[in-house]
Every structure is written in C-alpha cells, then in structure tokens.
XYZ file of C-alpha atoms in Angstrom:
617
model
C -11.207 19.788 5.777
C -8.858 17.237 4.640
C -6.899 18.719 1.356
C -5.672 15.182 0.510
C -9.098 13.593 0.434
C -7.638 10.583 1.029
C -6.199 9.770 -2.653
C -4.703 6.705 -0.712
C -8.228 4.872 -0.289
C -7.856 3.709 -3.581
C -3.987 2.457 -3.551
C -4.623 0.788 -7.425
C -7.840 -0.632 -6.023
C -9.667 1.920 -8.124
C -12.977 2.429 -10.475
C -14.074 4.715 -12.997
C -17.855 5.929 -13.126
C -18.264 7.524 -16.918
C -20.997 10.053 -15.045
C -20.972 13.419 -13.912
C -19.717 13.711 -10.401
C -22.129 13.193 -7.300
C -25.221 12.076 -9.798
C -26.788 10.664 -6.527
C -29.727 12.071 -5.061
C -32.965 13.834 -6.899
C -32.103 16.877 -8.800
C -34.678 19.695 -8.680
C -36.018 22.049 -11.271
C -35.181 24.899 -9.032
C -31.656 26.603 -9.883
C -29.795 29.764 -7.682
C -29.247 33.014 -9.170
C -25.210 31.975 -9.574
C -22.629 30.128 -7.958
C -21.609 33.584 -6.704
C -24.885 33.846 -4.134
C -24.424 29.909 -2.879
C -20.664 31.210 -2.302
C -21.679 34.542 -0.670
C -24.161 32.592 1.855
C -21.135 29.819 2.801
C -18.272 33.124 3.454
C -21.067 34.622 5.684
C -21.676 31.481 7.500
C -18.117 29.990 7.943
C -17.181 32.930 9.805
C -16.351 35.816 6.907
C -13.581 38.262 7.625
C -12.459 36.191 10.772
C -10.962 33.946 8.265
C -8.766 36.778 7.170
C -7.130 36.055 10.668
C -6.273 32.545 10.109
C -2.950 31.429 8.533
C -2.413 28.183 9.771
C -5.379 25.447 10.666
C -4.151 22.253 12.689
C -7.009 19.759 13.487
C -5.948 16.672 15.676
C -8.349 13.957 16.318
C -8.961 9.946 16.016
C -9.467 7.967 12.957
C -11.734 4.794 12.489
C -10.492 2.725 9.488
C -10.739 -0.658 8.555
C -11.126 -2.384 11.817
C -8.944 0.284 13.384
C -8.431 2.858 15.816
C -5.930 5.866 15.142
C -4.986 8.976 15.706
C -4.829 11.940 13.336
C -3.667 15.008 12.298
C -4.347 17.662 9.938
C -2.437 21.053 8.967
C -3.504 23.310 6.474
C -2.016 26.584 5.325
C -4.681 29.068 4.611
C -2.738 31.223 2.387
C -0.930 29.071 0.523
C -2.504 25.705 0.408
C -0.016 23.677 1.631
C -0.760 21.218 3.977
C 0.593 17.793 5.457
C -1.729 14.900 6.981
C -0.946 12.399 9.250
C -2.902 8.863 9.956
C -1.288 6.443 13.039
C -2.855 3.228 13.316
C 0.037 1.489 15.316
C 0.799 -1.626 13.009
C 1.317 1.518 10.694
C 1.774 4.911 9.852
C 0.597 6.818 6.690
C 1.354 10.693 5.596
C 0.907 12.700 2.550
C 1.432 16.575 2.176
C 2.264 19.232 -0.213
C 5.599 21.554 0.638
C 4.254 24.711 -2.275
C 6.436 22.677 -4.745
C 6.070 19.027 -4.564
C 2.914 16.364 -3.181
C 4.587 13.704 -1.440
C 3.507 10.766 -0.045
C 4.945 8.138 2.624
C 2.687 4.686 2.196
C 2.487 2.078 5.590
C 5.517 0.492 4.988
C 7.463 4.015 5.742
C 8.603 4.467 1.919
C 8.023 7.794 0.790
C 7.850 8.808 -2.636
C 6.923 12.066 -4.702
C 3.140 12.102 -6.813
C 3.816 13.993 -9.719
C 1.752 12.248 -12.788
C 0.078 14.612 -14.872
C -3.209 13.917 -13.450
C -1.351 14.030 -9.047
C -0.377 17.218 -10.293
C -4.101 18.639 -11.434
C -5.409 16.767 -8.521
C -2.552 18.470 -6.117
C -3.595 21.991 -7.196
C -6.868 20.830 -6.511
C -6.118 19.976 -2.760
C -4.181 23.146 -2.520
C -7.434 25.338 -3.265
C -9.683 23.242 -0.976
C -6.815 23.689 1.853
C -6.656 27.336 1.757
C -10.551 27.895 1.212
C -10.241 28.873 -2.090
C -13.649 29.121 -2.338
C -14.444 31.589 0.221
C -11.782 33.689 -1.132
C -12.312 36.991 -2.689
C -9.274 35.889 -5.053
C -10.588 32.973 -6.082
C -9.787 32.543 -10.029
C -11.910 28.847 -10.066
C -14.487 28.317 -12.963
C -17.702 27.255 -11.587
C -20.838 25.669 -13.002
C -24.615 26.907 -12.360
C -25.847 25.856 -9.151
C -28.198 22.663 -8.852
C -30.344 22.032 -6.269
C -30.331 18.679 -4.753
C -32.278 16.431 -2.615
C -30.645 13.538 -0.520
C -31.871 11.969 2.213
C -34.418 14.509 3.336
C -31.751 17.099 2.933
C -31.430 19.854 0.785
C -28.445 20.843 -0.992
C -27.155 23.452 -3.580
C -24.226 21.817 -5.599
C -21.685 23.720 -7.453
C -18.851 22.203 -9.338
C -16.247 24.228 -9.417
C -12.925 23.696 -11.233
C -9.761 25.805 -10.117
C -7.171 27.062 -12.085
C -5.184 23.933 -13.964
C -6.719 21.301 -11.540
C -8.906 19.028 -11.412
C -12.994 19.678 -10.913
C -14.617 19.210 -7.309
C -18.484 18.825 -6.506
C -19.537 21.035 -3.345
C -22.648 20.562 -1.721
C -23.775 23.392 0.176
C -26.029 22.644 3.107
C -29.106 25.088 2.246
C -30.698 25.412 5.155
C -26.472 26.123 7.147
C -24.846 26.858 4.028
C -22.113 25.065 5.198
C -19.801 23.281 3.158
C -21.241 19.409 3.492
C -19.773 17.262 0.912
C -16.775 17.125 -1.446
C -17.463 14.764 -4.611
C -14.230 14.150 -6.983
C -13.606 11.795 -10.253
C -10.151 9.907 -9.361
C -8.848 7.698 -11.740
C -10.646 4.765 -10.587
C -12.678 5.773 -8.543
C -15.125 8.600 -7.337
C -14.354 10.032 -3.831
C -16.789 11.910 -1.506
C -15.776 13.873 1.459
C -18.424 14.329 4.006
C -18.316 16.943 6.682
C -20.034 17.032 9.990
C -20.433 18.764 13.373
C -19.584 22.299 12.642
C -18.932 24.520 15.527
C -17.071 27.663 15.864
C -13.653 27.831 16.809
C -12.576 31.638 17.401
C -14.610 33.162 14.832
C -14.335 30.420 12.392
C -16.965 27.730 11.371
C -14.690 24.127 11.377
C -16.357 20.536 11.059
C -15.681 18.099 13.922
C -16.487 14.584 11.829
C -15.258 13.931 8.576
C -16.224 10.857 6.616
C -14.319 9.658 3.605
C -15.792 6.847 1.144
C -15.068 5.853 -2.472
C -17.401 4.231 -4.975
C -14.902 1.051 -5.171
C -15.844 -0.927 -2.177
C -13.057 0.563 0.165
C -13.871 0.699 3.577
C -15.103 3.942 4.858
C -13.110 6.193 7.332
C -14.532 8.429 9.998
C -12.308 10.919 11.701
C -13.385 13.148 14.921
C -11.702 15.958 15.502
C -11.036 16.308 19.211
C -9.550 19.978 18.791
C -7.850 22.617 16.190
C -5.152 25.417 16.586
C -5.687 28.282 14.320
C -2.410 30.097 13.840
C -1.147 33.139 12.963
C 1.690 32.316 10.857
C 3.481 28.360 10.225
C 6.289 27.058 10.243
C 7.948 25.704 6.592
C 8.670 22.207 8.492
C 5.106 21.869 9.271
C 4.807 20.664 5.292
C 8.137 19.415 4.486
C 8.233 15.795 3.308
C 8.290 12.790 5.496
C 11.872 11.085 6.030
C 11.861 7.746 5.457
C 12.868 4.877 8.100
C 16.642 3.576 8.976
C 15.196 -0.109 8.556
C 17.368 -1.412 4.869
C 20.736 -2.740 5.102
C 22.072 -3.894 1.966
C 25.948 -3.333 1.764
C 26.619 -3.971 -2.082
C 24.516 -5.322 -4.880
C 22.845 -9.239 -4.263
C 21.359 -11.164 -7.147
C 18.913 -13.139 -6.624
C 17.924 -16.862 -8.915
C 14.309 -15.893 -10.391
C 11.728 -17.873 -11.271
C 10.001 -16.066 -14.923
C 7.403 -17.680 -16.397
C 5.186 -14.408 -16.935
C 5.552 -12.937 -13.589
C 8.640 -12.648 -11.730
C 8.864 -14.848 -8.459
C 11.778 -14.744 -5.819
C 12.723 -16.182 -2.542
C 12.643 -14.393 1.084
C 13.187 -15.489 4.463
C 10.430 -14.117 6.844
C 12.026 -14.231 10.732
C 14.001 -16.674 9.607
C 11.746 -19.239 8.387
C 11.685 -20.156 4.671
C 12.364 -19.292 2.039
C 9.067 -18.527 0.897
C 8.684 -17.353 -2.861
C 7.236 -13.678 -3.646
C 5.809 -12.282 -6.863
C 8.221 -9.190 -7.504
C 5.301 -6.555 -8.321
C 5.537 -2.979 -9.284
C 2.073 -2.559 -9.267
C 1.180 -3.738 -5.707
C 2.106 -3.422 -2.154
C 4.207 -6.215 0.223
C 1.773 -8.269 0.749
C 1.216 -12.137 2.483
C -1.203 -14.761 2.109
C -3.232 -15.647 5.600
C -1.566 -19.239 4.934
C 2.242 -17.296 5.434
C 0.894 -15.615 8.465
C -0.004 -18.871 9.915
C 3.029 -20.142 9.074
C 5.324 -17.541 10.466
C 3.044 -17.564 13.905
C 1.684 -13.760 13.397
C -1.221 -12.372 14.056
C -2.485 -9.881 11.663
C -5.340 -6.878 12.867
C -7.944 -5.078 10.641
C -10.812 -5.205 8.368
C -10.320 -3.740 5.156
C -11.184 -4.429 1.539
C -8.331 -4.343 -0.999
C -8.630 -5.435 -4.765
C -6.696 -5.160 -8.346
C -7.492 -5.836 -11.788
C -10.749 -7.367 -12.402
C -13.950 -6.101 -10.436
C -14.136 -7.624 -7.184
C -12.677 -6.449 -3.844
C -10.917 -9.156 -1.273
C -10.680 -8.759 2.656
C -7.436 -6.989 3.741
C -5.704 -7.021 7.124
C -2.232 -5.913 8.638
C 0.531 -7.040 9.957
C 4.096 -6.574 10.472
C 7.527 -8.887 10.219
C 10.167 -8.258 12.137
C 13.280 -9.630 9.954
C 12.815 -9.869 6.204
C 15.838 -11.020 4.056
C 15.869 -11.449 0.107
C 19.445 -12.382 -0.651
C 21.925 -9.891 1.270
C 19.404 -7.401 1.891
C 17.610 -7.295 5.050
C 14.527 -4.910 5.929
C 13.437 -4.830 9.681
C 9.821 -4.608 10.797
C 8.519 -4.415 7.773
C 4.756 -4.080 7.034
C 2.814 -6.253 4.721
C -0.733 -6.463 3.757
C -2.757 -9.635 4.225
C -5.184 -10.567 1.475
C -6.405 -14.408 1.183
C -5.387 -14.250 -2.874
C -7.657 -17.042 -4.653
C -5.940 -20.466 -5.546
C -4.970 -19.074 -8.843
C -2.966 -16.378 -7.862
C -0.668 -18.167 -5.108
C -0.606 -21.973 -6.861
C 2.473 -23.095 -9.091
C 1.872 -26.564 -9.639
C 3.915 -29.445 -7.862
C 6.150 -26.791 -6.124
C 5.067 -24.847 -2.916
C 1.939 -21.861 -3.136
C 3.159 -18.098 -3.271
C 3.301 -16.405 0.013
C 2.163 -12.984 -1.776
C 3.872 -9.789 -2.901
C 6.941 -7.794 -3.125
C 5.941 -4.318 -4.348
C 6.677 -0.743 -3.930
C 8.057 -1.086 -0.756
C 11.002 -2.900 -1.896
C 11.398 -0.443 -5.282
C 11.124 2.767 -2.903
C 14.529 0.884 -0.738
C 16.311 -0.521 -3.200
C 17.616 -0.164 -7.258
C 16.084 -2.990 -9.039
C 17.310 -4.882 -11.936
C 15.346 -8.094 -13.688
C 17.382 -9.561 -16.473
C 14.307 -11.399 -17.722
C 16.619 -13.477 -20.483
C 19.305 -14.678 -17.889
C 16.427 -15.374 -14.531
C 18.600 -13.080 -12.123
C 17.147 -9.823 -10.400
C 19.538 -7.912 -8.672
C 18.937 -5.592 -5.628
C 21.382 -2.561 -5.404
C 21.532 0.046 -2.956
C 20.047 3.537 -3.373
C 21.917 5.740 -4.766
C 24.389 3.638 -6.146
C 25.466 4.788 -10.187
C 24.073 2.730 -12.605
C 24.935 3.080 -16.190
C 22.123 2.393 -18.258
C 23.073 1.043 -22.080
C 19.319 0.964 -23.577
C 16.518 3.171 -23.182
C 16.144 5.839 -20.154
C 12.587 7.192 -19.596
C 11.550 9.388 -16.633
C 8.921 7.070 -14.423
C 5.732 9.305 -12.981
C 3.746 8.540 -10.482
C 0.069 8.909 -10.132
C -0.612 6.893 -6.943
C 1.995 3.792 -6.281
C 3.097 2.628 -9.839
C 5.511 3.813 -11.949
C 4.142 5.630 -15.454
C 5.676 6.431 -18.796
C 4.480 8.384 -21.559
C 4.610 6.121 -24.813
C 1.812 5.536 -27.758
C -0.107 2.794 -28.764
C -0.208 2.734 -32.708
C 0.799 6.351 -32.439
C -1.590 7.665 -30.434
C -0.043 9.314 -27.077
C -0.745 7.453 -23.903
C 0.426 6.940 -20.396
C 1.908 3.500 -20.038
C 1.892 1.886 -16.686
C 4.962 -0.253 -16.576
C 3.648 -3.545 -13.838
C 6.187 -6.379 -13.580
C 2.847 -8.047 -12.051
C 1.161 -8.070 -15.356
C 2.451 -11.556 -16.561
C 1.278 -11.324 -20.423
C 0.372 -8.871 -23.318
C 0.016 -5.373 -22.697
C -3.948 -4.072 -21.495
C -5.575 -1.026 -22.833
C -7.669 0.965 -21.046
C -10.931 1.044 -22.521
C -11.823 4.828 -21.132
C -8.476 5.391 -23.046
C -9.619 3.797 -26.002
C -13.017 5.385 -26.217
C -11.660 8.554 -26.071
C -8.575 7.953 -28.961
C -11.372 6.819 -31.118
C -9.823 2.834 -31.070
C -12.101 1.305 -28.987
C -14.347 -0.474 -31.539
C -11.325 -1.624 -33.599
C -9.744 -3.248 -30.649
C -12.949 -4.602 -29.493
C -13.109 -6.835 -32.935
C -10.470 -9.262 -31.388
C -10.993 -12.484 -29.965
C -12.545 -12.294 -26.637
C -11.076 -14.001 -23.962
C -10.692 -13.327 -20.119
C -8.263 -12.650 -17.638
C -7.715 -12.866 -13.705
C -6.064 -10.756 -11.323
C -6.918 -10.153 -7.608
C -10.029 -8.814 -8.470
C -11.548 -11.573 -10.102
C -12.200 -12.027 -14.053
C -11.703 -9.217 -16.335
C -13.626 -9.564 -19.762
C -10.986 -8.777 -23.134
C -10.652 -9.085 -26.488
C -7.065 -9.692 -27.867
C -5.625 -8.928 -31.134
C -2.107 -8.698 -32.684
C 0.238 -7.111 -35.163
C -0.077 -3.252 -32.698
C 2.511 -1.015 -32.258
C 3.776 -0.105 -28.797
C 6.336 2.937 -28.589
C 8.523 4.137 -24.968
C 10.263 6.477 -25.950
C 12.662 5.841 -28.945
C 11.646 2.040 -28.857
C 9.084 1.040 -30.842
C 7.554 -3.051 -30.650
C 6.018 -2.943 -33.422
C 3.997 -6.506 -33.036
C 2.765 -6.374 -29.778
C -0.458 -8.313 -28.677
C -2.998 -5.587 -27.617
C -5.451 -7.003 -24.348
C -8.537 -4.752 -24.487
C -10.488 -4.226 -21.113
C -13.595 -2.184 -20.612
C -13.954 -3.051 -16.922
C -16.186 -0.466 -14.791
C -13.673 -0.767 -11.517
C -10.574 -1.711 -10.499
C -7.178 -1.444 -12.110
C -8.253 -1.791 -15.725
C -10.997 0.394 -15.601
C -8.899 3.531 -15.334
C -9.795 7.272 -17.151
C -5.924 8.553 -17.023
C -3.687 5.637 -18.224
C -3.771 4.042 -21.695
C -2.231 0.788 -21.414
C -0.681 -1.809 -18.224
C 2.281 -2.944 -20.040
C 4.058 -5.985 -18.268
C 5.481 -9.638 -19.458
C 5.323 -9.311 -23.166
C 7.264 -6.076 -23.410
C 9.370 -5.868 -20.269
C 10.781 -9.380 -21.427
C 12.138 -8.210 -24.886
C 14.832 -6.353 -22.247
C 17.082 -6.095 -18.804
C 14.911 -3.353 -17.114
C 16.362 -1.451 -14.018
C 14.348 0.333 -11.872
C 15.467 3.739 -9.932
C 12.721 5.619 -8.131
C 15.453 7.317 -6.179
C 16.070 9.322 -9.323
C 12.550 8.698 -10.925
C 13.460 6.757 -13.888
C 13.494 3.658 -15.368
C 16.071 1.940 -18.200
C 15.091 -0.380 -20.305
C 18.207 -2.472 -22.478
C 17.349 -4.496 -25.829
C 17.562 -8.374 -24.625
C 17.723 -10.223 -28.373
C 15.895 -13.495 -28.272
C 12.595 -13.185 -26.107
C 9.626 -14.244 -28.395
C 6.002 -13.759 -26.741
C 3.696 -16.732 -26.903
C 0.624 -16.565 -29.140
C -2.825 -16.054 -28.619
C -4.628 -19.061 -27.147
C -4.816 -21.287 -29.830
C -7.836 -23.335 -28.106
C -10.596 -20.894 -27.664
C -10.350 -21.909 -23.741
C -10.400 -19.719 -20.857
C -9.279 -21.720 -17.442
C -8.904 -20.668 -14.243
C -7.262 -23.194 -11.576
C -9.103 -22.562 -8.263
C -8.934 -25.429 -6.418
C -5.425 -28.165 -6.474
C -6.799 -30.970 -8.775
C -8.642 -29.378 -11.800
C -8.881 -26.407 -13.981
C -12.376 -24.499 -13.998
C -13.865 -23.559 -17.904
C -14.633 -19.888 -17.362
C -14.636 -18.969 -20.958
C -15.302 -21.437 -24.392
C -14.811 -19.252 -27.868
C -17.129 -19.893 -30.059
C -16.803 -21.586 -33.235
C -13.278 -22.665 -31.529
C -11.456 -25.873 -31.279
C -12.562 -26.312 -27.659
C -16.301 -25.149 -28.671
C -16.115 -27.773 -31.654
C -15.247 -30.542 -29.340
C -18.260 -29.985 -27.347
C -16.108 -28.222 -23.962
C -18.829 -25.793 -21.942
C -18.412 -23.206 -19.489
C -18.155 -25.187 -16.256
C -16.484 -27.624 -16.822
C -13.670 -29.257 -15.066
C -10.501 -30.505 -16.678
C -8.595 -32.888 -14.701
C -5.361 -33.422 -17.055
C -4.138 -32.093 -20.130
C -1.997 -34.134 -22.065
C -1.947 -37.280 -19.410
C -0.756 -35.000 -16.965
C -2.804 -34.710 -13.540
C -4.307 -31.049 -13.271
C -2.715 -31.588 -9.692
C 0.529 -31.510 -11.172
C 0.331 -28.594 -13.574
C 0.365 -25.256 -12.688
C -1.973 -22.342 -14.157
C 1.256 -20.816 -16.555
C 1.292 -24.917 -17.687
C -1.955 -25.261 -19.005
C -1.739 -21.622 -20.638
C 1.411 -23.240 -22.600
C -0.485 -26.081 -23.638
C -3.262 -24.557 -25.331
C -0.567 -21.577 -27.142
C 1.612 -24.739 -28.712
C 2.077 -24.508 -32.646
C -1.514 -24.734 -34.778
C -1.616 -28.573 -35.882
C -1.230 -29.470 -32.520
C -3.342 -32.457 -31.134
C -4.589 -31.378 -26.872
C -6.059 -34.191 -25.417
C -8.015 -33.527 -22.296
C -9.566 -35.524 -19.248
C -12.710 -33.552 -18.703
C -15.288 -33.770 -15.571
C -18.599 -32.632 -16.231
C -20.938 -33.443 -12.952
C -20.327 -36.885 -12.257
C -19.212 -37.686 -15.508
C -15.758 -38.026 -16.585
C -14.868 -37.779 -20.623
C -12.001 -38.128 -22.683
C -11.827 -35.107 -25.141
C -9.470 -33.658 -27.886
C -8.803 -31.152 -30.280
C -6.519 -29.445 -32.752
C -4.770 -26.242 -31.956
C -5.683 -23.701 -34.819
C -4.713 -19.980 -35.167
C -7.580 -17.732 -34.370
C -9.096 -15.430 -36.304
C-alpha cells in the first residue's frame, strides 16, 4: 500500500472535519471480540508467515490524476518502514520517501525539501508502520480501539483505529467477508484522507492489492493507480530510500535585487521566454503559479484537470504547464513548472496598472535565499548556500507540507505560526486552535468582517490590542483575524495563527530553507493600518465596480443605508475602474472624522452616498 498516502493531495488546499475518522457508512450494534481477532483473520489472509520472507516490496504501475496519465512506483521496506514513492506525469515529476531518519519530499517543480513539523513527524511514523505492515506484525506496539462493525455500500466492514507508537491514528477497514485490508481513513490537517485498496491477488505467498484509490474530503481530484506488477525482495538497497536530488536548472551568479511593489502583498517582475515583464505575487504559502490569461499570452498550452484552492472554502480548476526560460532579475530558472489556476478578478487586478500573472512560491524559496526589506521595497535573491549574517531574530522554520512554520504564542499561549508573505494583512487564528486554547469565544466578540483568498470568502471577526510572540520578539498590539472556516487553509487543526503583512512588515525578513531557518531584523517605522473604519466589506470582481459582500451593522456604511449587493462605482470621485482592491481598503481605514463619499449602483439605480469614518467598537 502506499505509506505516503498521498499527504501531497492537499498541498495547503486542505480541510478539517471536527469528527471521528471514517464516520461514513451505518455503524452496527454488533462489535468483535477485540481488535486482536479482526487482526488475526487479516495475518491469516494476507499470506501469514510468507510475509516473514519479504524484506523489500516494489509495486510499479500507472497513475490516473487530474486529467492525467502516469506512471508509478512504489518501494516499501518491510522491516523497517522506509519507503520512497514515485509519480511521473510528464509535464512533471513528484516523489516523497522516508530514508529511517528523515521524510523528504521533492514537489513538481523538482525542489525538494525535508517534512519535519511536529505533526510530518507523527504522521511519518505513521507511514512507516503502514509500510512495514505493522499491523500484521507480531511486534506490533500500536494502541488500538474496539472493533466496529460497519456497513457501506452493501459491504461489510470491521473498523479498527489503531494508533502506533508516537504517530498519528489511522482507521482500517477490514473487509469481513476477505479480511483484507480495504480502506485507510486519516485526519490531516485540513483534510481527511482515505486510502482505498482493490484487486488483491497473491504474489508468491503474499496477498498485495492491484488498484489503489486515493481521495480527500477537500474537493481534490481523486487518483487511481494500477499496479501492473511487484518485486518482493529479499534484502534492499539504502539508495532505494535516499532523498531525491534536486535539478541543475538555477543560475544565479551573485545576489540580484529586485524593485518591489508592497502594498500588503509583495509583487515583483519576471520575464517568461522572454516576454514581459509580467508582475508575480512573491508567496511563501503557495506554489509558481500563472493565470490562463499569462498562458495565452506566452503562447502555451497547459494539460490537466485538477482542483486546487487556498484560504476560504471553495476549490478552483487547476492545470499544468511548463516555461522554458524564467528570469527575475539576474536569476534565471529553466523549464520551470507552474500551476494554472484562473484566480478571480480580485486576486490578479491592481487598478490602472496591468493584472497579476500569478505566483512565485516555494519553488523559488527551495532555489534561492530570499530577502524582502519591506521598509526600503527591494527583495533580494541570493544564491544557496551563500553566508548570511542575520542582525535580528533567528528562528528554525518547520515544515508540515509546503510552508514554512515557527513556534511562537498568541497572548501567551503556545502555537505554531505559519509565516505566509501571501497573507497581505493582520495575522489569522485558527479557530480549531482557538477552541482548543480556550480563546475562541473571546476572539469571536470582535467585529466581524470577511476576507478573500483563492478560495473564496472567509467569514472573521477582528479585534486589537493581542500579543504576538516569535521567539524573543514580542508585538504586543497586533490585530488578531479570527477564522472558523470548515476547509481550506484557515480551517486547519495543527497551526495557530497565518501570520503575514502586519508582522512581517515591522522587519527585513530573510528566508533560508537551505539551512531551515528564517531571520527576522527590527525595521523602525512600519505602522499597520486600522480596522475598517466603515463597516464595509468589498470585493472587486469585475474592472468597473466594487461588489458589497459584507455591511456591519449599526456601522457608518449600515447607517447610510449601503446593503449587501450593492455596487460602488467610485469612492471619493475616483472611477472604481481606476482604483485597485488595496485602494478602496485605504479609503475606508483613513483617520475616524473622515467624510467617504461614494457613487453607489443598486439595480438600475445610481445614488450618491456618504458617511463618516468612526472607530469600531
């Protein structure tokens, strides 16, 4: 079976389910005797002492994903539980493993990087014990639950959740009638994944599935893999598991800066095969990724049909594709890959100057040391490896799937922080976080407001005057963004907080994954802007007006008789076509006192509206 379980489904597109694991299907009054008979039956019937045989497992096969067709490969090391998995699709390549020591995993753009988060660590050890049958071994040390029997689909099962030692818990549905291992059910951070396994024959003594079908509870495309044939081994070969090597595709001589646009998020210029420039939001939180507008600009045509989304709810349609020459400043990568997801108008729009053409993510922070002097608009690019003093604060970056984590508290209660240069205001706590730190209905007394990322709207309530500590440096009025969502990126059960504009601002901030860390030096001067002062929540998706998605009650905007709905064509006697979404978001946070006047488009009625800016409460 596949030990990784494909973690990568999710890639931050993620959901959390606050239910037991695998609650689908009718549950029975009838219970087994222990977990110890259901295990008995599934030794005897995957082939008992013949496993005792077995050191290595190698399962090759295809791979339907997305739209596409790949090939695949799976070794496992029955002993040990290492194992390395490998997914090639053509317009990409994706492998993951575990060496005995570290869980490693190289993403479609080649980059390879370690997963080794608190959580990637339980879940590793977790992967490990599935990968060397841990559960048909006589020296098994998990912790399982009673036995439930369940009915799905006309099929009876006997579930047992089992927990190994330091790991994370995994769901395993027993076939009753085979007693066959059928399903794998496991809680991820966002999202729950379930492992189905098929087609069982016998391969020299040994029961083995020949389908495997992967799915996640966040809209993710399912994938189907059919093993064509396996290799049981003897004994294996240490570079069977060792980690990938990245590619020889970066050439960056010496350190380039880069001019950058900050106004919340961080945007820079790239030439694409060299047409441009085209201007990039610089994201630790995402992926490389281009708009379908870029593509059709740069005369590509990108393959695949998958489903991708962020923060906020909603899922968007996701293709591939790959560049041959892309250059930001000095620095050159060659065929590099990029996702392509049609972001909404909102995302990609800046006003009177040219859309967004997408993301720069973790590809470019795996390649390259990265350094964003928010205060002086420069981010420089420096090549791995290179010493880099660091004069402020150095914390040790984690990773749980593709964004870099630090350990911090949030008005002193511990937390892992996820630090997202994408995140182009206050800082968002997670409300599984919250619940379980006992803040949850405290932080839920702020003003409610909304937010958008490329999952659609998030529902939040804001408040101020909280305390945010990384390490020894302590914020000690930061605006707190509260999010309860039930998927995608805010709606995780292992992070407390997305921290992003608001704090990462206040300093120069260098990233180096090559040495897993991240330095963050004081920057005197930056000054966050205040909470919306209207009671408005806009959204600009479409050129010539701003949408009402959200009016406050008892507000200014409220008071002035604005609805949800509504269209606002200009703010201030400027045409909506000529502001951008971080304008109108600077309009309504000017000082309390201040007169907004607003040309507003209700049907086919057009009004003149205005109202004073107060401080909310």
């Amino acid at each position: 079976m596949p030990a990784r379980l494909r973690l990568a489904l999710s890639r931050r597109l993620r959901n959390v389910l606050l239910v037991l694991l695998g609650t689908a299907g009718a549950v029975a009054s009838a219970r087994a005797d222990s977990a110890a008979e259901v295990l008995a039956a599934a030794r005897a019937a995957s082939g008992g002492a013949a496993w005792d045989r077995v050191a290595i497992v190698q399962g090759v096969g295809t791979e339907a994903y997305a739209g596409l067709n790949g090939r695949w490969q799976l070794t496992e090391d029955a002993s040990s539980g290492r194992y390395a998995q490998l997914e090639d699709f053509a317009v990409y390549k994706v492998s993951e493993g575990f060496d005995g020591r570290q869980h490693w995993r190289q993403d479609r753009s080649g980059g390879v990087h370690a997963l080794d988060s608190a959580f990637a660590m339980r879940s590793t050890r977790t992967d490990a014990w599935l990968a060397r049958r841990g559960y048909l071994k006589a020296d098994d040390t998990a912790v399982y639950a009673t036995p439930e029997e369940r009915v799905e689909g006309g099929v009876r099962y006997w579930t047992v959740q089992a927990t190994p030692a330091d790991a994370e818990p995994a769901q395993l549905w027993f076939d009753a009638a085979t007693h066959r291992l059928a399903r794998v059910v496991r809680q991820m951070p966002i999202s729950v994944l379930v492992v189905r396994l098929e087609d069982y024959r016998e391969v020299e003594g040994v029961s083995l599935p020949h389908r495997i079908v992967i799915t996640d509870e966040n809209g993710e495309s399912p994938a189907t893999v059919t093993i064509e044939r396996y290799a049981l081994l003897a004994a294996g070969d240490d570079r069977l598991f060792a980690r990938a090597q990245p590619p020889d595709d970066t050439r960056l001589a010496r350190p380039t800066r880069l001019r950058a646009e900050i106004d919340g998020q961080v945007v820079v210029r790239a030439m694409l095969n060299g047409k441009g420039p085209f201007g990039f939001i610089v994201d630790t939180g995402g992926h490389n990724i281009l708009t379908p507008e870029a593509v059709r600009a740069l005369g590509l045509k990108a393959v695949g049909r998958g489903q991708s989304g962020g923060a906020g709810e909603g899922t968007l349609p996701e293709q591939a594709v790959r560049v041959t020459d892309l250059r930001i400043g000095a620095a050159r990568l060659k065929d590099a890959y990029f996702s392509v997801i049609p972001f909404g108008w909102d995302t990609v729009e800046r006003g009177t100057r040219p859309p967004l053409a997408g993301l720069l993510g973790l590809d470019i922070f795996e390649r390259f040391i990265v350094r964003i002097d928010y205060r002086r608009a420069v981010l420089d690019l420096i090549p791995m490896g290179t010493p880099v003093s660091c004069a402020g604060e150095q914390l040790p970056i984690r990773f749980e799937d593709d964004s870099p984590e630090v350990e911090g508290t949030l008005d002193g209660a511990a937390g892992i922080v996820n630090i997202d240069t994408g995140n182009g205001g206050s800082t968002v706590v997670q409300g599984v976080w919250a619940a379980r730190s006992g803040v949850a209905d405290r932080l839920k007394r702020g003003i409610e407001t909304v937010s958008f990322g490329s999952g659609g709207i998030s529902r939040n309530w804001e408040s101020e005057g909280h305390a945010l500590r990384l390490g020894s440096l302590l914020l000690p009025d930061t605006v707190f963004r509260y999010a309860e969502d039930s998927k995608g990126a805010f709606s995780s059960r292992t992070e407390a907080a997305n921290a992003g504009y608001d704090v990462l601002a206040h300093y120069t901030v260098t990233f180096d994954y090559g040495r897993s860390r991240v330095c963050l030096e004081p920057s005197p001067g930056f000054k966050p802007a205040p909470m919306s002062r209207s009671g408005l929540g806009l959204t600009k998706s479409e050129p010539a007006a701003f949408t009402v998605v959200k009016v406050r009650a008892g507000s200014p905007a409220a008071l002035a008789g604005i609805r949800e709905g509504d269209k606002i064509v200009a703010i201030n006697g400027r045409a909506a076509a000529k502001l951008s979404g971080s304008d109108a978001f600077n309009a309504m946070r000017r000082p309390a006192g201040t007169r907004v006047r607003l040309l507003l488009r209700r049907g086919e009625t057009t009004q003149a509206v205005s109202f004073v800016l107060e401080q909310p409460h």
